[in-house]
mmCIF file with all atom_site columns, C-alpha atoms in Angstrom:
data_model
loop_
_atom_site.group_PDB
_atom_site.id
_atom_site.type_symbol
_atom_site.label_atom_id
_atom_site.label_alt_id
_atom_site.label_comp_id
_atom_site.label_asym_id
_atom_site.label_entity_id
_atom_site.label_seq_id
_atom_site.pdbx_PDB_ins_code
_atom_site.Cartn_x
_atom_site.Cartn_y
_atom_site.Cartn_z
_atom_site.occupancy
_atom_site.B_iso_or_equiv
_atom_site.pdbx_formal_charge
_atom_site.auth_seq_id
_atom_site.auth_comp_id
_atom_site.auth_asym_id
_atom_site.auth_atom_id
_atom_site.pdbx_PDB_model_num
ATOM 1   C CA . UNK A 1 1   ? 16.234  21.355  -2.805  1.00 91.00 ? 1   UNK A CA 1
ATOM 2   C CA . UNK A 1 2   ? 15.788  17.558  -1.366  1.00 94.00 ? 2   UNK A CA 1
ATOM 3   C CA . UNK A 1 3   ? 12.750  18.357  -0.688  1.00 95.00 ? 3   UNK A CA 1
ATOM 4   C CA . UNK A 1 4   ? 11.369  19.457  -4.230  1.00 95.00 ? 4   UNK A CA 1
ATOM 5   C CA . UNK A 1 5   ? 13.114  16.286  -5.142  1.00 97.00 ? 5   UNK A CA 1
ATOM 6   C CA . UNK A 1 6   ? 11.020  14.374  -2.861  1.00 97.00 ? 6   UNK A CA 1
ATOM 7   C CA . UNK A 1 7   ? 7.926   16.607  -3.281  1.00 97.00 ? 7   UNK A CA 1
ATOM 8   C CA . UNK A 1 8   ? 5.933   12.986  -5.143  1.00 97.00 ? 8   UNK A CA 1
ATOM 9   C CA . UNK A 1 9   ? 6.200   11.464  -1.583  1.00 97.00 ? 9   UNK A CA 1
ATOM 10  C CA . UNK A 1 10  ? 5.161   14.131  0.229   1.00 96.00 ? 10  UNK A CA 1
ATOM 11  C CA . UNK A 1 11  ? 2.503   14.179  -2.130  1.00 97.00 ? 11  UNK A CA 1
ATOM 12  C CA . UNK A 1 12  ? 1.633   10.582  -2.192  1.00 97.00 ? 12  UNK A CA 1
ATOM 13  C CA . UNK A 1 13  ? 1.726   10.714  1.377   1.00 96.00 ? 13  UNK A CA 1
ATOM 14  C CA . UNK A 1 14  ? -0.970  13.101  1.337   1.00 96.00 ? 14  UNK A CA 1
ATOM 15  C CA . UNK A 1 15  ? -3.234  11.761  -0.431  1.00 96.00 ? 15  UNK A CA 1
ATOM 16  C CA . UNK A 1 16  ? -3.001  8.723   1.932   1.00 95.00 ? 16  UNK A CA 1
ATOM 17  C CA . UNK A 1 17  ? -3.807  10.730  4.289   1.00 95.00 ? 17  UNK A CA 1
ATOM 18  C CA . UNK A 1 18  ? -1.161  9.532   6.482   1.00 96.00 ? 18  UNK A CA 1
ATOM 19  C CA . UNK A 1 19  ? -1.158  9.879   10.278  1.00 96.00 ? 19  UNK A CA 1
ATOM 20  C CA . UNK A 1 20  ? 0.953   11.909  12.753  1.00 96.00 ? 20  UNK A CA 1
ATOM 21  C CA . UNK A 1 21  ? 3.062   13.008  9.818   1.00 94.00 ? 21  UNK A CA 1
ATOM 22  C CA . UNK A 1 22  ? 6.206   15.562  10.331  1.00 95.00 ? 22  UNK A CA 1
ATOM 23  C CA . UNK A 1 23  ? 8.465   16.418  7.556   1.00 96.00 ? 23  UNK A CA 1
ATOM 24  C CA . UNK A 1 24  ? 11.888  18.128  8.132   1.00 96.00 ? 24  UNK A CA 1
ATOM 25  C CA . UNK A 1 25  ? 14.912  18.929  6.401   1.00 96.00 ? 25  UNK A CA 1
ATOM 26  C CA . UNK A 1 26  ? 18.638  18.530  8.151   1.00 95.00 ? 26  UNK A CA 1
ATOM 27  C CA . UNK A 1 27  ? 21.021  19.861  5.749   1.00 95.00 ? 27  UNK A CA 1
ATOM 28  C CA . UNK A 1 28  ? 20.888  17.470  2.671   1.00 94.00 ? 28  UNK A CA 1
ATOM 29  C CA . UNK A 1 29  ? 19.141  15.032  4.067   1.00 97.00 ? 29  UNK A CA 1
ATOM 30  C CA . UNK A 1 30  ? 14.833  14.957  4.009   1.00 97.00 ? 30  UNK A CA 1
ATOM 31  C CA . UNK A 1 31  ? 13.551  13.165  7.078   1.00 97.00 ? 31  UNK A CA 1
ATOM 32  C CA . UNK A 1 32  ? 9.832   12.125  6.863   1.00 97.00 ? 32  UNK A CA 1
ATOM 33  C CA . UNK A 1 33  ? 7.993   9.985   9.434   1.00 97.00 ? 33  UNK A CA 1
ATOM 34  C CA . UNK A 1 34  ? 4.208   9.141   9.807   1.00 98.00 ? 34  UNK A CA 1
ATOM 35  C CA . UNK A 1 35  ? 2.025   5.809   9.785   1.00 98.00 ? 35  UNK A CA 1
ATOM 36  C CA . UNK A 1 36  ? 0.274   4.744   7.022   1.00 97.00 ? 36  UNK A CA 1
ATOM 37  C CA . UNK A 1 37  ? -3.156  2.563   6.988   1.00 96.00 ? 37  UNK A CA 1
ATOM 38  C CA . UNK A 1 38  ? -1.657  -0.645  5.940   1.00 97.00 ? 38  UNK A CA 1
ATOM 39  C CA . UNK A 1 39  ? 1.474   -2.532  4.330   1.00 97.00 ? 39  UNK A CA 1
ATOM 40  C CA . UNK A 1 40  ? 0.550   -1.764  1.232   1.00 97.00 ? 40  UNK A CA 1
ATOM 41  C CA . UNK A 1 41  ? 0.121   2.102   1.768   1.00 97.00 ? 41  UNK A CA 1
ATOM 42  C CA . UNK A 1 42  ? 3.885   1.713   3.304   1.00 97.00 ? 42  UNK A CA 1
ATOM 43  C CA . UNK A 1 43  ? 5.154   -0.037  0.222   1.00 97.00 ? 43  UNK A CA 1
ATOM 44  C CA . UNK A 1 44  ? 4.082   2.245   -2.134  1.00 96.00 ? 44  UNK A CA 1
ATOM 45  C CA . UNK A 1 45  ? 5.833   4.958   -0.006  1.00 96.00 ? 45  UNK A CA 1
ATOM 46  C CA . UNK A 1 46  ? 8.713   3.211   -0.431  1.00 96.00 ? 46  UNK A CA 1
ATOM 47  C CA . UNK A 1 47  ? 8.787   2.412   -3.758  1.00 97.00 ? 47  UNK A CA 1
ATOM 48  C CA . UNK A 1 48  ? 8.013   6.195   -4.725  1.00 97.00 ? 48  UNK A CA 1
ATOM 49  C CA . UNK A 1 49  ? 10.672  6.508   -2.395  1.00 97.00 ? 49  UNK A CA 1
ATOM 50  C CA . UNK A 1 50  ? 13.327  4.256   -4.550  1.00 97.00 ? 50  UNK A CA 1
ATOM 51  C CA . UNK A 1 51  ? 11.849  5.912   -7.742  1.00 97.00 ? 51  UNK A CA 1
ATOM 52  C CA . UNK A 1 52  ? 13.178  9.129   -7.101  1.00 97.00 ? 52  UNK A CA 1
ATOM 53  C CA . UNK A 1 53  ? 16.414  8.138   -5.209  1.00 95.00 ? 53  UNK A CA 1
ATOM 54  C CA . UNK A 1 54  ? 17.449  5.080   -6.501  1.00 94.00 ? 54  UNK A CA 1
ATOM 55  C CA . UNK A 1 55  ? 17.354  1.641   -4.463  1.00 93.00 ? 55  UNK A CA 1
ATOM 56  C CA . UNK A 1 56  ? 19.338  3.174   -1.210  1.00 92.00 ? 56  UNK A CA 1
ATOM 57  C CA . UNK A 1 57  ? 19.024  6.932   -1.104  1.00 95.00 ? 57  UNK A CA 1
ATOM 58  C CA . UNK A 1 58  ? 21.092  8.756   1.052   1.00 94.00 ? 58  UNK A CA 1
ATOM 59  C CA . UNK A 1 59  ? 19.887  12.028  1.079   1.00 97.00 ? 59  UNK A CA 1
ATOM 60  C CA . UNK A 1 60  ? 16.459  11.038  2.565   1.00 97.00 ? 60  UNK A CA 1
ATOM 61  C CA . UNK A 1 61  ? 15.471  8.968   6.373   1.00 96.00 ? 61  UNK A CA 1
ATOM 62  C CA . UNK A 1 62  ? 12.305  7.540   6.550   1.00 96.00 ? 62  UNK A CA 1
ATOM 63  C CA . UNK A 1 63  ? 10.726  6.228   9.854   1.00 97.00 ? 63  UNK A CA 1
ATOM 64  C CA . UNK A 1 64  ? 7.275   4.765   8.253   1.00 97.00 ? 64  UNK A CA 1
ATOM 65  C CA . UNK A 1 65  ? 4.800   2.635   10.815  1.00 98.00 ? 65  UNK A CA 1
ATOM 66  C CA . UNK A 1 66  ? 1.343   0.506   10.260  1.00 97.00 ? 66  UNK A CA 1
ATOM 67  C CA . UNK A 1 67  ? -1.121  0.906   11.751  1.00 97.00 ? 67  UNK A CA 1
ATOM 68  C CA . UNK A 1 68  ? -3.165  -2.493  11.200  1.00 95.00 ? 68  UNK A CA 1
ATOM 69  C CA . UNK A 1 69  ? -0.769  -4.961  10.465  1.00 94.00 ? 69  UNK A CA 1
ATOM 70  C CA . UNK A 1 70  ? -3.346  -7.735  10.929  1.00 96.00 ? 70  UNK A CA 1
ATOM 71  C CA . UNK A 1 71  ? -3.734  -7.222  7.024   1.00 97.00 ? 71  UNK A CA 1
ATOM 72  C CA . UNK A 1 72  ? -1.955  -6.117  3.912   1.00 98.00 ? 72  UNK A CA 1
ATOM 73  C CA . UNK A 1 73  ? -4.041  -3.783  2.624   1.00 97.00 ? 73  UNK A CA 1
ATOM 74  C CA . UNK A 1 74  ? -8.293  -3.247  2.533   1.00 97.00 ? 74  UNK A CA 1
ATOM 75  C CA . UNK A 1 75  ? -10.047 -2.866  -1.184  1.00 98.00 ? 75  UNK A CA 1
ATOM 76  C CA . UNK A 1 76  ? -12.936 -2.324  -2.472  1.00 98.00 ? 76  UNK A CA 1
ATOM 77  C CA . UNK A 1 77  ? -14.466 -3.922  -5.178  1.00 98.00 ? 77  UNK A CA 1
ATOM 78  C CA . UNK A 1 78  ? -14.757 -1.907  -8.452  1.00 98.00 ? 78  UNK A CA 1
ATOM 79  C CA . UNK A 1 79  ? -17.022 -3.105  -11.674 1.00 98.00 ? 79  UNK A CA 1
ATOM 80  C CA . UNK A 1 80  ? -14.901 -5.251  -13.635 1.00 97.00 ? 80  UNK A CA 1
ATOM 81  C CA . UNK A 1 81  ? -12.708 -7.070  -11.455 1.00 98.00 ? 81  UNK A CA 1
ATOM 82  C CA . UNK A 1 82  ? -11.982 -10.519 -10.600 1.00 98.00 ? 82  UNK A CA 1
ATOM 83  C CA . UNK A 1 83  ? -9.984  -11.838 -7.132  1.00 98.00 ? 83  UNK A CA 1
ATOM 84  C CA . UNK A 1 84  ? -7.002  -13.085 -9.272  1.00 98.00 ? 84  UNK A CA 1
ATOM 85  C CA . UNK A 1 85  ? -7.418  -9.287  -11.184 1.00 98.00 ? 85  UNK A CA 1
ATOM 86  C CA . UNK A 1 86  ? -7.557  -8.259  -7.165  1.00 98.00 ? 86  UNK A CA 1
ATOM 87  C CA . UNK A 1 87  ? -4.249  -10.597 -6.219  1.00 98.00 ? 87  UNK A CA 1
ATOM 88  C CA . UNK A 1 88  ? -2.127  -9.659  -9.204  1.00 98.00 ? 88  UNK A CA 1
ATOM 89  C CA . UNK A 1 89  ? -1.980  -5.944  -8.526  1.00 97.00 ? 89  UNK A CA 1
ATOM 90  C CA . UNK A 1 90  ? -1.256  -6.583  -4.527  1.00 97.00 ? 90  UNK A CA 1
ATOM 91  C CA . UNK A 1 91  ? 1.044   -9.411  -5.324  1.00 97.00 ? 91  UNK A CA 1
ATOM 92  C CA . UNK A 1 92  ? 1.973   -9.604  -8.169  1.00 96.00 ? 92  UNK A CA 1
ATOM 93  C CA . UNK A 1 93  ? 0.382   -13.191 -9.143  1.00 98.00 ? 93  UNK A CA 1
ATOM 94  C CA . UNK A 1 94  ? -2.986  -13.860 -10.301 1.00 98.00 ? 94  UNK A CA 1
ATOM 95  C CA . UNK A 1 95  ? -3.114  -17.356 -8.663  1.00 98.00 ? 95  UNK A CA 1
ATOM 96  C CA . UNK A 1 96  ? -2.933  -15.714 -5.312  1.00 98.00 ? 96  UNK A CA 1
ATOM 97  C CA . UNK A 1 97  ? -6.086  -15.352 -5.634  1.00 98.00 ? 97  UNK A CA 1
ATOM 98  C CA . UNK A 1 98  ? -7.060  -17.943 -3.383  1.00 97.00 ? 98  UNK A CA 1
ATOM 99  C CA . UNK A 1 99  ? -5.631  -16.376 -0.008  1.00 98.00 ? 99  UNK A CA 1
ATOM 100 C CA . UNK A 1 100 ? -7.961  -13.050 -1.061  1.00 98.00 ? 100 UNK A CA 1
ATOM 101 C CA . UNK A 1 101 ? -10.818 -16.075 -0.981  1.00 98.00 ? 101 UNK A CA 1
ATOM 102 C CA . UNK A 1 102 ? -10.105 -17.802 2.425   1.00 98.00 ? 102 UNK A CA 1
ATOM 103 C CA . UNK A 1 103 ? -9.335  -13.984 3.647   1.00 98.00 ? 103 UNK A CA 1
ATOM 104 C CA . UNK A 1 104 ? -13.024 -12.947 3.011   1.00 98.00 ? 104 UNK A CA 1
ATOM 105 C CA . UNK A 1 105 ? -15.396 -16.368 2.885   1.00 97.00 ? 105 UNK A CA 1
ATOM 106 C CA . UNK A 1 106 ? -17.571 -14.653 5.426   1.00 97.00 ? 106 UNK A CA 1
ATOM 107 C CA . UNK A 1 107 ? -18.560 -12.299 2.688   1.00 97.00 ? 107 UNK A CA 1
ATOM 108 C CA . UNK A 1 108 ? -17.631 -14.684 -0.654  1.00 97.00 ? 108 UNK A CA 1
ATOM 109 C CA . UNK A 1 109 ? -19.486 -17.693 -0.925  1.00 97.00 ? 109 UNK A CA 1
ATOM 110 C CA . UNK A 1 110 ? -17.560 -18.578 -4.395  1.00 96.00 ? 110 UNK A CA 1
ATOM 111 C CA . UNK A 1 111 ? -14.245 -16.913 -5.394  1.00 96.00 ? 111 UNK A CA 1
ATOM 112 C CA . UNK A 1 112 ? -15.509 -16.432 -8.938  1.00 95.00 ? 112 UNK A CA 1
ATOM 113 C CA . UNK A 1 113 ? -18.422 -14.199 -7.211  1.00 96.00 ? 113 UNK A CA 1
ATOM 114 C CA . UNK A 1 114 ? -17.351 -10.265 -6.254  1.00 98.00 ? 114 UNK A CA 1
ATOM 115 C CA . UNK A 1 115 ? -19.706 -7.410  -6.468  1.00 97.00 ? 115 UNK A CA 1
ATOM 116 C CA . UNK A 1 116 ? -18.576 -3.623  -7.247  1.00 98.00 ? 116 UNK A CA 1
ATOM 117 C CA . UNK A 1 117 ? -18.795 -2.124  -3.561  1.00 98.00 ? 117 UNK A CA 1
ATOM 118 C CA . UNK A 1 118 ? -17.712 -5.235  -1.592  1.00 98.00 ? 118 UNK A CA 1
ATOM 119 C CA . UNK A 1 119 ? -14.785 -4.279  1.185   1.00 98.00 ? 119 UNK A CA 1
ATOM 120 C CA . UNK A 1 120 ? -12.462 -7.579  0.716   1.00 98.00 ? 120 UNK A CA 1
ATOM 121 C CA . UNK A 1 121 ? -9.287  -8.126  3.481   1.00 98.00 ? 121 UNK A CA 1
ATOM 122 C CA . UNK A 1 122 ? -6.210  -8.413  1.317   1.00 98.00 ? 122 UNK A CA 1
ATOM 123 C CA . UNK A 1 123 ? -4.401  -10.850 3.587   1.00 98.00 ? 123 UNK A CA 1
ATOM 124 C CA . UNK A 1 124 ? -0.496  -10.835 4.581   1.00 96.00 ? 124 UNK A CA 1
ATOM 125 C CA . UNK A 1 125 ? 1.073   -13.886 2.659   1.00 93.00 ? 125 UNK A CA 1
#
């Protein structure tokens, strides 16, 4: 039963393909561990996490790890987007932008200048 509940996790978890992943149920309680690529892949876990079971579910433990912490997440470039496009869906704010920039001026000569296909360092602010 907790674990149908949870089954978007699991799921979500999949498709991140996270690593060393074990999944076990204790009772009423769902206990998932694993380590995800980045930050970001962790804090959507969570917040599908707090989706289903509110903002401090009981009925599920979750021991989640990074493995590269050096950054907050890794993206690549799709047609259409813009760094501050690029720093309002990791941060929330467009005028983040700028850290993306500094992040990645080894491949970005001007931060109004991204190609479709470039790998960009999202960095931890």
């Amino acid at each position: 039963m907790v674990k149908a509940k949870y089954q978007s996790v699991l799921d979500l978890g999949e498709q991140m393909k996270i690593q060393k992943g074990d999944v076990k149920v204790d009772g009423n309680t769902l206990h998932v561990k694993g380590i995800t690529n980045t930050q970001y892949d962790k804090d959507r876990l969570w917040d599908e996490i707090k989706r289903v079971g509110g903002e401090n579910p009981s009925d599920i433990v979750a021991d989640i790890n990074v493995a590269d912490s050096s950054v907050y997440a890794r993206h690549t470039v799709e047609s259409g987007e813009s760094l501050s496009k690029i720093a309002k869906h990791y941060y929330k704010d467009p005028m983040k932008y700028n850290a993306i920039f500094e992040a990645n001026k080894d491949i970005l000569k001007n931060p109004d200048t991204i190609h479709p296909g470039q790998e960009l360092v999202i960095p931890n602010i």
